[in-house]
Each structure stands twice: as structure tokens, then as C-alpha cells.
Amino acid sequence: MKYCSDCAAPLSLKVPTDDTRLRHVCDSCGSIHYQNPRNVVGSISVYGDKVLLCKRAIEPRLGYWTLPAGFMELGESTSAGAARETMEEAGAVVEMGPLFSLLNVPHAEQVHLFYLAQMINPDFCAGEESLEVALFSENEIPWDQLAFPTVKQTLIWFFEDRAKGLFNDSSPIALRTRDIDPSERI
Amino acid sequence: MKYCSDCAAPLSLKVPTDDTRLRHVCDSCGSIHYQNPRNVVGSISVYGDKVLLCKRAIEPRLGYWTLPAGFMELGESTSAGAARETMEEAGAVVEMGPLFSLLNVPHAEQVHLFYLAQMINPDFCAGEESLEVALFSENEIPWDQLAFPTVKQTLIWFFEDRAKGLFNDSSPIALRTRDIDPSERI
Ligand SMILES: [Zn+2]
Ligand SMILES: [Zn+2]
């Protein structure tokens, strides 16, 4: 960030009055250009006992498998964004359930949120950002070919909690959450 | 957003290749400047049976009461941001608990996340963005002087769930969530 998006003048890094952090401040019009983390919203979409995964057609992690997910857009809610990404990347229509995992990825300036979702039929197809889409039972998950630590962790938690019967009874879903360390690699 | 923050050239609104939405695209260097919702992170900080509220010293809603909360910063996690805001606005040191509410505010391009938190001592003080900070028991909450719908809804849920004894037993906290409609006013 080098120039003011309001007036095109150069930006300086300085701490504004009543602030404690360096910000991009316009020397000409005085605008302060804040930067904040972005939400990545996605789904654990289930049909029967199988989970829907997408093989990425784009960088980063091209060719690796992911849960359908992407950046939340202006004007939508977290769960609506997760449903949209599931349609765009996997061509699947889902009934959105509760939030299941929230993973902070501070070094990537992202928060990842995954919702439980039920596919309403077995139809899916690869969207433009996917090379391939498929349903996997637990013993078929390509654990060494997953795209991101947040996807791997969410799938581990999902199968753990499903094995405990936590999705069958009427008790509330316990949100799973942790922070991802920069050193974590798949 | 009128000028490119990378090269200062004018921006155009257009749908990039392989995209479906209008974006701010630089006519000169080709940069695409995405805009995404921001997270507001805060706490329901409790001492004994009382909840910590701050009277806002800044617009919007100057003079109205809020839970301590603010924009999540780059490089921090959601819960670390909630703890930081609680210190900055209310001068309170807390032990962060689980996420309690997630409220989408699509028309404001925000997601509000409130964590349960325990004050480790009864000390607090008004930060620069607060006129006054105080502990309120349930029957003292200034319901008609609250700053935002997300704060009012979170407090209603908190007292409902506390009355049911949901914070006393060892069962997991059920995340409370809904979308705020633009028509909602306090
Ligand atoms: Zn400017
Ligand atoms: Zn440019």
C-alpha cells in the first residue's frame, strides 16, 4: 500500500493521534487506510457418511484437496458465504448447519470458519477453481494431499466428534477452535 | 476507492476474468483491490454476577453503553483481539473463555464476535474511547441506552443462558448466532 485510494497522494506509515499502531496515512487528505484480517468461510458438506472435497485448480496448493471455502464477500453473512463457496467450487446445494470450527491464522491475516452442512442430493460438479470434486468416506480421506492445516484440523475434529456421536443427539454442537502456528505444514 | 494503492492510477469497476463480481481494478498495473467484511471482537467480561460495560466516548453512538469491542487487528487472533479491546477500552485484565456469540451485520460489512471472559480482579478504568466504565448486574443493565443491536442481543442471550445454568455445568457452550437486519434499531 503506497498511494492513497481516495486522492492518489503518497502514503506514510505513522501512528495517528489517539492510536497506538502504525497505519498507512495520507499526507495530503489525511485519510487513514486500515488493514484488517479477512474471513475464509467454508463447509463440511456431508452426504450419507461421506464428506465433499475439492481438488484445487488454482494456487496456492494447486492439485491439493480442500473443503470448499473462500473469502467472505461484502454484503453476505458467514454462513451464506460458506453456502456460496460450496456451490461455486463444488456445485453442491446444501442445507447449512451450525458453525463447527473457527481457526485463527494470524500469520496469513485470516480467520477460517467451517460450517456443518447437509447435501440435499448427491449432485456435485467441479467449479472453475476445482480440478475435481468427490465424496470421501473417513478411510478414503487423502490426508497427505490436503491443502491447508485448517482443513486437516477441521476434518480430524469432525471425524472425532462424529465417532463420539456428538452430531446425532440433540445436544448443541461444541465449537472447535485453535490458532494455527506459522511452523505448521501439512 | 478511486485510485490504485500500488501505482496511483485511476481504478475502474469491472468483473475480472474468472470472477463474477464487480471489483476495483487498476487500469494501469492490473491490480485487483478486493474489499471484505471486517471482524469486530469483544468480550462479555464478568466479575461475580456483574457484567462490564463501557460508555462510548466516540462516534458512532457516543454516550451509549457497549460491551468492550473493536476491530480485529492484523497479526492477532479473534480471542487475543477481544482481550486487547477489553484492556484498551475498560482497563480490565481478563481470562478469556469460549466464543459465545457470532452476529453477522451484512449492511455494515461486519461480523461481531463476543467471547465469555472472567475478570481476574475488580479493577477497571475508562480508556481513551470510553467516558465511563462500570459493572452492571442484570437488573441494572441500561437496556434503552445500549449502543448496538449486537450488544443488546448478546446480553439478552447471556442472561438467558446464565439463568438456565448453562455456564455452571461442564457441558460445552452453545454458540449463539444470527444475522442483524438493517431495520433493527436499539
Ligand atoms: Zn489521500
Ligand atoms: Zn495500479
Tab-separated table of C-alpha atoms and ligand atoms in Angstrom:
chain	number	residue	atom	x	y	z
A	1	MET	CA	0.000	0.000	0.000
A	2	LYS	CA	1.866	3.056	-1.326
A	3	TYR	CA	-0.731	5.574	-2.579
A	4	CYS	CA	-3.989	6.956	-1.179
A	5	SER	CA	-7.027	5.252	-2.747
A	6	ASP	CA	-9.037	8.444	-2.149
A	7	CYS	CA	-6.695	11.086	-3.655
A	8	ALA	CA	-3.644	9.254	-5.160
A	9	ALA	CA	-1.112	11.107	-2.944
A	10	PRO	CA	1.734	9.090	-1.340
A	11	LEU	CA	1.065	7.337	1.982
A	12	SER	CA	3.260	7.434	5.093
A	13	LEU	CA	3.453	4.889	7.874
A	14	LYS	CA	2.710	6.732	11.116
A	15	VAL	CA	0.809	6.363	14.383
A	16	PRO	CA	-2.318	8.552	14.186
A	17	THR	CA	-3.402	10.677	17.182
A	18	ASP	CA	-5.346	8.526	19.690
A	19	ASP	CA	-3.972	5.349	18.102
A	20	THR	CA	-1.149	3.035	19.168
A	21	ARG	CA	-0.297	1.334	15.871
A	22	LEU	CA	1.418	2.241	12.641
A	23	ARG	CA	-1.146	2.937	9.913
A	24	HIS	CA	-0.998	3.966	6.279
A	25	VAL	CA	-1.871	7.675	6.494
A	26	CYS	CA	-2.324	10.023	3.517
A	27	ASP	CA	-0.003	13.041	3.702
A	28	SER	CA	-2.399	15.050	1.544
A	29	CYS	CA	-6.024	14.332	2.524
A	30	GLY	CA	-5.360	12.756	5.936
A	31	SER	CA	-7.257	9.516	5.231
A	32	ILE	CA	-6.190	6.567	7.368
A	33	HIS	CA	-6.177	3.282	5.430
A	34	TYR	CA	-6.714	0.479	7.935
A	35	GLN	CA	-5.916	-3.145	7.155
A	36	ASN	CA	-7.720	-5.987	8.902
A	37	PRO	CA	-7.789	-9.793	8.788
A	38	ARG	CA	-10.122	-11.462	6.298
A	39	ASN	CA	-12.560	-14.311	6.881
A	40	VAL	CA	-12.367	-17.512	4.848
A	41	VAL	CA	-15.732	-19.303	5.059
A	42	GLY	CA	-16.413	-22.885	4.048
A	43	SER	CA	-18.355	-26.064	4.724
A	44	ILE	CA	-18.025	-29.649	5.833
A	45	SER	CA	-20.673	-30.822	3.391
A	46	VAL	CA	-21.895	-34.337	4.071
A	47	TYR	CA	-23.879	-36.872	2.045
A	48	GLY	CA	-24.601	-40.039	3.986
A	49	ASP	CA	-21.320	-40.808	5.751
A	50	LYS	CA	-19.158	-39.040	3.135
A	51	VAL	CA	-17.560	-35.603	3.064
A	52	LEU	CA	-17.233	-33.395	-0.031
A	53	LEU	CA	-13.707	-32.290	-1.011
A	54	CYS	CA	-12.376	-30.240	-3.934
A	55	LYS	CA	-9.032	-30.612	-5.696
A	56	ARG	CA	-7.684	-27.091	-6.157
A	57	ALA	CA	-7.288	-25.772	-9.719
A	58	ILE	CA	-5.565	-22.580	-8.516
A	59	GLU	CA	-2.555	-21.543	-6.475
A	60	PRO	CA	-1.734	-21.714	-3.647
A	61	ARG	CA	-1.701	-25.502	-3.195
A	62	LEU	CA	-2.843	-26.320	-6.735
A	63	GLY	CA	-3.635	-30.043	-7.005
A	64	TYR	CA	-4.238	-30.483	-3.257
A	65	TRP	CA	-7.586	-31.299	-1.685
A	66	THR	CA	-9.611	-28.827	0.367
A	67	LEU	CA	-13.005	-28.331	1.918
A	68	PRO	CA	-14.968	-25.881	-0.257
A	69	ALA	CA	-14.115	-22.421	1.143
A	70	GLY	CA	-13.165	-18.919	0.102
A	71	PHE	CA	-13.081	-15.269	1.119
A	72	MET	CA	-16.292	-13.869	2.599
A	73	GLU	CA	-17.738	-11.145	0.354
A	74	LEU	CA	-19.237	-7.766	1.265
A	75	GLY	CA	-22.967	-7.894	1.988
A	76	GLU	CA	-23.188	-11.578	2.894
A	77	SER	CA	-23.209	-13.452	6.195
A	78	THR	CA	-20.606	-16.043	7.184
A	79	SER	CA	-22.968	-18.973	6.587
A	80	ALA	CA	-24.297	-17.532	3.305
A	81	GLY	CA	-20.690	-17.156	2.165
A	82	ALA	CA	-19.951	-20.764	3.085
A	83	ALA	CA	-23.004	-21.947	1.090
A	84	ARG	CA	-21.991	-19.780	-1.887
A	85	GLU	CA	-18.447	-21.161	-1.920
A	86	THR	CA	-19.823	-24.711	-1.729
A	87	MET	CA	-21.968	-24.013	-4.801
A	88	GLU	CA	-19.204	-22.207	-6.710
A	89	GLU	CA	-16.385	-24.668	-6.063
A	90	ALA	CA	-18.273	-27.940	-5.773
A	91	GLY	CA	-21.655	-27.361	-7.478
A	92	ALA	CA	-23.421	-28.687	-4.399
A	93	VAL	CA	-26.661	-27.417	-2.880
A	94	VAL	CA	-26.537	-27.720	0.897
A	95	GLU	CA	-28.631	-27.059	3.947
A	96	MET	CA	-26.338	-25.088	6.236
A	97	GLY	CA	-25.951	-26.272	9.814
A	98	PRO	CA	-24.110	-24.770	12.784
A	99	LEU	CA	-20.602	-23.334	12.862
A	100	PHE	CA	-18.218	-26.196	13.642
A	101	SER	CA	-14.676	-24.752	13.634
A	102	LEU	CA	-13.018	-21.359	13.930
A	103	LEU	CA	-9.288	-21.315	13.254
A	104	ASN	CA	-7.154	-18.219	13.507
A	105	VAL	CA	-4.259	-17.993	11.035
A	106	PRO	CA	-2.608	-14.775	12.271
A	107	HIS	CA	0.469	-15.053	10.019
A	108	ALA	CA	-1.820	-15.193	6.945
A	109	GLU	CA	-4.065	-12.435	8.345
A	110	GLN	CA	-7.050	-14.774	8.076
A	111	VAL	CA	-9.773	-16.382	10.194
A	112	HIS	CA	-11.156	-19.677	8.826
A	113	LEU	CA	-14.742	-20.644	9.675
A	114	PHE	CA	-16.232	-24.015	8.668
A	115	TYR	CA	-19.961	-24.812	8.911
A	116	LEU	CA	-21.552	-28.258	9.095
A	117	ALA	CA	-23.790	-28.737	6.049
A	118	GLN	CA	-26.018	-31.455	4.593
A	119	MET	CA	-26.065	-32.009	0.825
A	120	ILE	CA	-29.704	-32.187	-0.231
A	121	ASN	CA	-28.875	-34.583	-3.097
A	122	PRO	CA	-25.765	-36.433	-4.315
A	123	ASP	CA	-25.130	-33.977	-7.178
A	124	PHE	CA	-21.908	-32.012	-7.448
A	125	CYS	CA	-19.512	-30.814	-10.136
A	126	ALA	CA	-16.128	-29.114	-10.304
A	127	GLY	CA	-16.385	-25.311	-10.434
A	128	GLU	CA	-13.773	-23.112	-12.128
A	129	GLU	CA	-11.457	-23.197	-9.113
A	130	SER	CA	-11.606	-27.013	-8.793
A	131	LEU	CA	-9.939	-29.703	-10.919
A	132	GLU	CA	-12.114	-32.408	-9.414
A	133	VAL	CA	-14.736	-32.824	-6.693
A	134	ALA	CA	-15.518	-36.046	-4.841
A	135	LEU	CA	-17.210	-37.543	-1.789
A	136	PHE	CA	-14.848	-39.312	0.628
A	137	SER	CA	-15.614	-41.665	3.497
A	138	GLU	CA	-13.320	-41.319	6.510
A	139	ASN	CA	-10.920	-44.071	5.418
A	140	GLU	CA	-10.602	-42.546	1.936
A	141	ILE	CA	-9.552	-39.014	3.017
A	142	PRO	CA	-6.262	-38.104	1.258
A	143	TRP	CA	-4.591	-36.965	4.496
A	144	ASP	CA	-1.189	-36.355	2.896
A	145	GLN	CA	-2.724	-34.446	-0.011
A	146	LEU	CA	-4.715	-31.827	1.941
A	147	ALA	CA	-4.234	-28.175	1.017
A	148	PHE	CA	-4.207	-26.342	4.352
A	149	PRO	CA	-3.670	-27.001	8.096
A	150	THR	CA	-7.128	-25.579	8.862
A	151	VAL	CA	-8.742	-28.145	6.538
A	152	LYS	CA	-6.788	-31.036	8.059
A	153	GLN	CA	-7.588	-29.933	11.623
A	154	THR	CA	-11.277	-29.435	10.844
A	155	LEU	CA	-11.544	-32.911	9.284
A	156	ILE	CA	-9.752	-34.508	12.286
A	157	TRP	CA	-12.159	-32.780	14.691
A	158	PHE	CA	-15.168	-33.693	12.533
A	159	PHE	CA	-14.399	-37.422	12.500
A	160	GLU	CA	-13.519	-37.380	16.225
A	161	ASP	CA	-16.799	-35.736	17.177
A	162	ARG	CA	-18.834	-37.885	14.784
A	163	ALA	CA	-17.287	-41.046	16.281
A	164	LYS	CA	-18.395	-39.818	19.719
A	165	GLY	CA	-21.960	-39.490	18.400
A	166	LEU	CA	-21.953	-35.730	19.019
A	167	PHE	CA	-23.862	-34.953	15.823
A	168	ASN	CA	-26.639	-37.488	16.494
A	169	ASP	CA	-28.147	-36.336	19.750
A	170	SER	CA	-29.896	-33.064	20.393
A	171	SER	CA	-27.095	-31.502	22.429
A	172	PRO	CA	-25.549	-28.360	20.936
A	173	ILE	CA	-22.509	-28.527	18.693
A	174	ALA	CA	-19.376	-27.550	20.630
A	175	LEU	CA	-17.397	-25.093	18.522
A	176	ARG	CA	-13.869	-26.330	17.873
A	177	THR	CA	-11.222	-23.618	17.818
A	178	ARG	CA	-7.484	-23.041	17.899
A	179	ASP	CA	-4.753	-20.870	16.411
A	180	ILE	CA	-2.533	-22.159	13.597
A	181	ASP	CA	1.209	-21.680	14.121
A	182	PRO	CA	3.322	-20.397	11.200
A	183	SER	CA	5.504	-23.519	11.507
A	184	GLU	CA	2.618	-25.880	10.757
A	185	ARG	CA	2.862	-27.632	7.461
A	186	ILE	CA	0.696	-30.341	6.010
B	1	MET	CA	-11.827	3.669	-3.566
B	2	LYS	CA	-10.779	5.738	-6.611
B	3	TYR	CA	-7.024	5.262	-7.122
B	4	CYS	CA	-4.680	2.253	-7.132
B	5	SER	CA	-2.818	1.934	-3.820
B	6	ASP	CA	0.053	0.225	-5.694
B	7	CYS	CA	0.631	2.720	-8.563
B	8	ALA	CA	-1.777	5.714	-8.057
B	9	ALA	CA	-3.531	5.205	-11.420
B	10	PRO	CA	-7.355	5.513	-11.565
B	11	LEU	CA	-9.423	2.422	-10.750
B	12	SER	CA	-12.337	1.049	-12.770
B	13	LEU	CA	-15.217	-1.097	-11.543
B	14	LYS	CA	-15.236	-4.262	-13.651
B	15	VAL	CA	-15.679	-8.017	-13.376
B	16	PRO	CA	-12.240	-9.641	-13.675
B	17	THR	CA	-11.750	-12.789	-15.780
B	18	ASP	CA	-12.804	-15.892	-13.795
B	19	ASP	CA	-14.741	-13.717	-11.346
B	20	THR	CA	-18.457	-12.987	-11.064
B	21	ARG	CA	-18.422	-9.720	-9.125
B	22	LEU	CA	-17.549	-6.107	-9.762
B	23	ARG	CA	-14.115	-5.290	-8.340
B	24	HIS	CA	-11.922	-2.218	-8.209
B	25	VAL	CA	-9.370	-2.974	-10.937
B	26	CYS	CA	-6.355	-0.816	-11.817
B	27	ASP	CA	-6.369	0.232	-15.490
B	28	SER	CA	-2.591	0.646	-15.400
B	29	CYS	CA	-0.968	-2.166	-13.370
B	30	GLY	CA	-3.918	-4.598	-13.355
B	31	SER	CA	-4.081	-4.955	-9.555
B	32	ILE	CA	-7.448	-6.069	-8.214
B	33	HIS	CA	-8.353	-4.349	-4.933
B	34	TYR	CA	-10.728	-6.643	-3.072
B	35	GLN	CA	-12.911	-5.449	-0.202
B	36	ASN	CA	-14.079	-7.832	2.515
B	37	PRO	CA	-16.088	-7.662	5.749
B	38	ARG	CA	-14.236	-6.848	8.963
B	39	ASN	CA	-14.431	-8.608	12.325
B	40	VAL	CA	-15.366	-6.719	15.479
B	41	VAL	CA	-14.160	-8.706	18.509
B	42	GLY	CA	-15.210	-8.146	22.100
B	43	SER	CA	-15.957	-9.696	25.468
B	44	ILE	CA	-18.714	-10.332	27.972
B	45	SER	CA	-16.397	-9.730	30.906
B	46	VAL	CA	-17.813	-10.867	34.219
B	47	TYR	CA	-16.898	-10.214	37.845
B	48	GLY	CA	-19.099	-12.131	40.274
B	49	ASP	CA	-22.609	-11.761	38.852
B	50	LYS	CA	-21.859	-8.456	37.117
B	51	VAL	CA	-21.005	-7.589	33.510
B	52	LEU	CA	-18.554	-4.910	32.390
B	53	LEU	CA	-19.886	-2.172	30.089
B	54	CYS	CA	-18.267	0.941	28.592
B	55	LYS	CA	-19.936	4.271	27.819
B	56	ARG	CA	-18.684	5.301	24.383
B	57	ALA	CA	-16.537	8.460	24.121
B	58	ILE	CA	-16.518	8.308	20.304
B	59	GLU	CA	-18.970	8.243	17.438
B	60	PRO	CA	-20.953	6.341	16.366
B	61	ARG	CA	-23.278	6.097	19.374
B	62	LEU	CA	-21.296	8.450	21.615
B	63	GLY	CA	-22.688	8.328	25.162
B	64	TYR	CA	-24.294	4.911	24.736
B	65	TRP	CA	-23.199	1.737	26.538
B	66	THR	CA	-21.404	-1.149	24.857
B	67	LEU	CA	-19.546	-4.338	25.621
B	68	PRO	CA	-15.812	-3.669	25.142
B	69	ALA	CA	-15.139	-4.462	21.447
B	70	GLY	CA	-13.345	-3.178	18.384
B	71	PHE	CA	-11.852	-4.071	15.030
B	72	MET	CA	-9.601	-7.126	14.955
B	73	GLU	CA	-6.028	-6.134	14.025
B	74	LEU	CA	-3.561	-7.809	11.662
B	75	GLY	CA	-1.432	-10.466	13.340
B	76	GLU	CA	-3.748	-11.254	16.240
B	77	SER	CA	-6.330	-13.968	16.862
B	78	THR	CA	-10.027	-13.275	17.491
B	79	SER	CA	-9.750	-14.009	21.230
B	80	ALA	CA	-6.491	-12.044	21.605
B	81	GLY	CA	-8.195	-9.108	19.914
B	82	ALA	CA	-11.152	-9.362	22.296
B	83	ALA	CA	-8.776	-9.360	25.293
B	84	ARG	CA	-6.845	-6.376	23.870
B	85	GLU	CA	-10.027	-4.345	23.349
B	86	THR	CA	-11.146	-5.168	26.899
B	87	MET	CA	-7.847	-3.817	28.224
B	88	GLU	CA	-7.821	-0.752	25.952
B	89	GLU	CA	-11.430	0.344	26.476
B	90	ALA	CA	-12.093	-0.857	30.021
B	91	GLY	CA	-8.661	-1.310	31.638
B	92	ALA	CA	-9.635	-4.832	32.686
B	93	VAL	CA	-7.428	-7.923	32.739
B	94	VAL	CA	-9.470	-10.991	31.839
B	95	GLU	CA	-9.122	-14.708	31.415
B	96	MET	CA	-10.671	-15.391	28.021
B	97	GLY	CA	-13.290	-18.121	27.785
B	98	PRO	CA	-15.125	-19.620	24.796
B	99	LEU	CA	-16.754	-17.784	21.919
B	100	PHE	CA	-20.343	-17.035	22.946
B	101	SER	CA	-21.970	-15.110	20.062
B	102	LEU	CA	-21.354	-14.520	16.367
B	103	LEU	CA	-23.558	-11.901	14.752
B	104	ASN	CA	-23.423	-11.008	11.098
B	105	VAL	CA	-24.105	-7.362	10.241
B	106	PRO	CA	-24.054	-7.557	6.424
B	107	HIS	CA	-25.218	-3.964	5.835
B	108	ALA	CA	-22.293	-2.691	7.935
B	109	GLU	CA	-19.876	-5.160	6.312
B	110	GLN	CA	-19.011	-6.537	9.757
B	111	VAL	CA	-19.043	-9.753	11.770
B	112	HIS	CA	-19.279	-9.293	15.566
B	113	LEU	CA	-17.763	-11.963	17.821
B	114	PHE	CA	-18.141	-11.854	21.620
B	115	TYR	CA	-16.160	-14.096	23.991
B	116	LEU	CA	-17.058	-15.035	27.553
B	117	ALA	CA	-14.356	-13.726	29.894
B	118	GLN	CA	-13.661	-13.681	33.626
B	119	MET	CA	-12.147	-10.560	35.209
B	120	ILE	CA	-9.266	-11.682	37.395
B	121	ASN	CA	-9.788	-8.761	39.803
B	122	PRO	CA	-12.378	-5.973	40.218
B	123	ASP	CA	-10.103	-3.311	38.704
B	124	PHE	CA	-11.084	-1.365	35.608
B	125	CYS	CA	-10.768	2.171	34.246
B	126	ALA	CA	-12.050	4.143	31.277
B	127	GLY	CA	-9.717	4.009	28.268
B	128	GLU	CA	-9.484	6.806	25.692
B	129	GLU	CA	-12.535	5.571	23.793
B	130	SER	CA	-14.701	5.330	26.946
B	131	LEU	CA	-16.340	8.098	29.000
B	132	GLU	CA	-17.053	5.715	31.854
B	133	VAL	CA	-16.770	2.005	32.658
B	134	ALA	CA	-18.914	0.127	35.167
B	135	LEU	CA	-20.029	-3.318	36.351
B	136	PHE	CA	-23.773	-3.963	36.000
B	137	SER	CA	-25.911	-6.701	37.496
B	138	GLU	CA	-28.716	-7.964	35.256
B	139	ASN	CA	-31.369	-5.648	36.702
B	140	GLU	CA	-29.084	-2.617	36.297
B	141	ILE	CA	-28.372	-3.022	32.551
B	142	PRO	CA	-29.273	0.231	30.742
B	143	TRP	CA	-31.329	-1.579	28.060
B	144	ASP	CA	-32.540	1.637	26.389
B	145	GLN	CA	-29.054	3.140	26.386
B	146	LEU	CA	-27.177	0.339	24.593
B	147	ALA	CA	-25.045	1.277	21.589
B	148	PHE	CA	-25.629	-1.534	19.085
B	149	PRO	CA	-28.132	-4.339	18.291
B	150	THR	CA	-25.337	-6.927	18.530
B	151	VAL	CA	-24.550	-5.825	22.104
B	152	LYS	CA	-28.219	-5.922	23.147
B	153	GLN	CA	-28.752	-9.368	21.570
B	154	THR	CA	-25.575	-10.771	23.153
B	155	LEU	CA	-26.586	-9.527	26.623
B	156	ILE	CA	-30.113	-10.974	26.226
B	157	TRP	CA	-28.645	-14.363	25.252
B	158	PHE	CA	-26.072	-14.208	28.054
B	159	PHE	CA	-28.644	-13.661	30.796
B	160	GLU	CA	-30.998	-16.277	29.276
B	161	ASP	CA	-28.272	-18.918	29.199
B	162	ARG	CA	-26.949	-17.992	32.633
B	163	ALA	CA	-30.472	-18.285	34.101
B	164	LYS	CA	-30.646	-21.802	32.622
B	165	GLY	CA	-27.402	-22.666	34.416
B	166	LEU	CA	-25.617	-23.299	31.111
B	167	PHE	CA	-22.364	-21.701	32.291
B	168	ASN	CA	-22.188	-23.701	35.528
B	169	ASP	CA	-22.059	-27.291	34.351
B	170	SER	CA	-19.357	-28.886	32.267
B	171	SER	CA	-21.373	-29.079	29.060
B	172	PRO	CA	-19.976	-27.093	26.147
B	173	ILE	CA	-21.090	-23.531	25.470
B	174	ALA	CA	-23.601	-23.440	22.615
B	175	LEU	CA	-22.600	-20.663	20.237
B	176	ARG	CA	-25.408	-18.152	19.772
B	177	THR	CA	-25.680	-16.705	16.280
B	178	ARG	CA	-27.953	-14.723	13.986
B	179	ASP	CA	-27.921	-12.026	11.311
B	180	ILE	CA	-28.814	-8.430	12.140
B	181	ASP	CA	-31.363	-6.805	9.809
B	182	PRO	CA	-30.708	-3.224	8.583
B	183	SER	CA	-34.068	-2.178	10.066
B	184	GLU	CA	-33.033	-3.087	13.604
B	185	ARG	CA	-32.583	-0.154	15.903
B	186	ILE	CA	-31.937	-0.088	19.611
C	1	ZN	ZN	-5.444	10.993	0.335
C	2	ZN	ZN	-2.180	0.093	-10.215
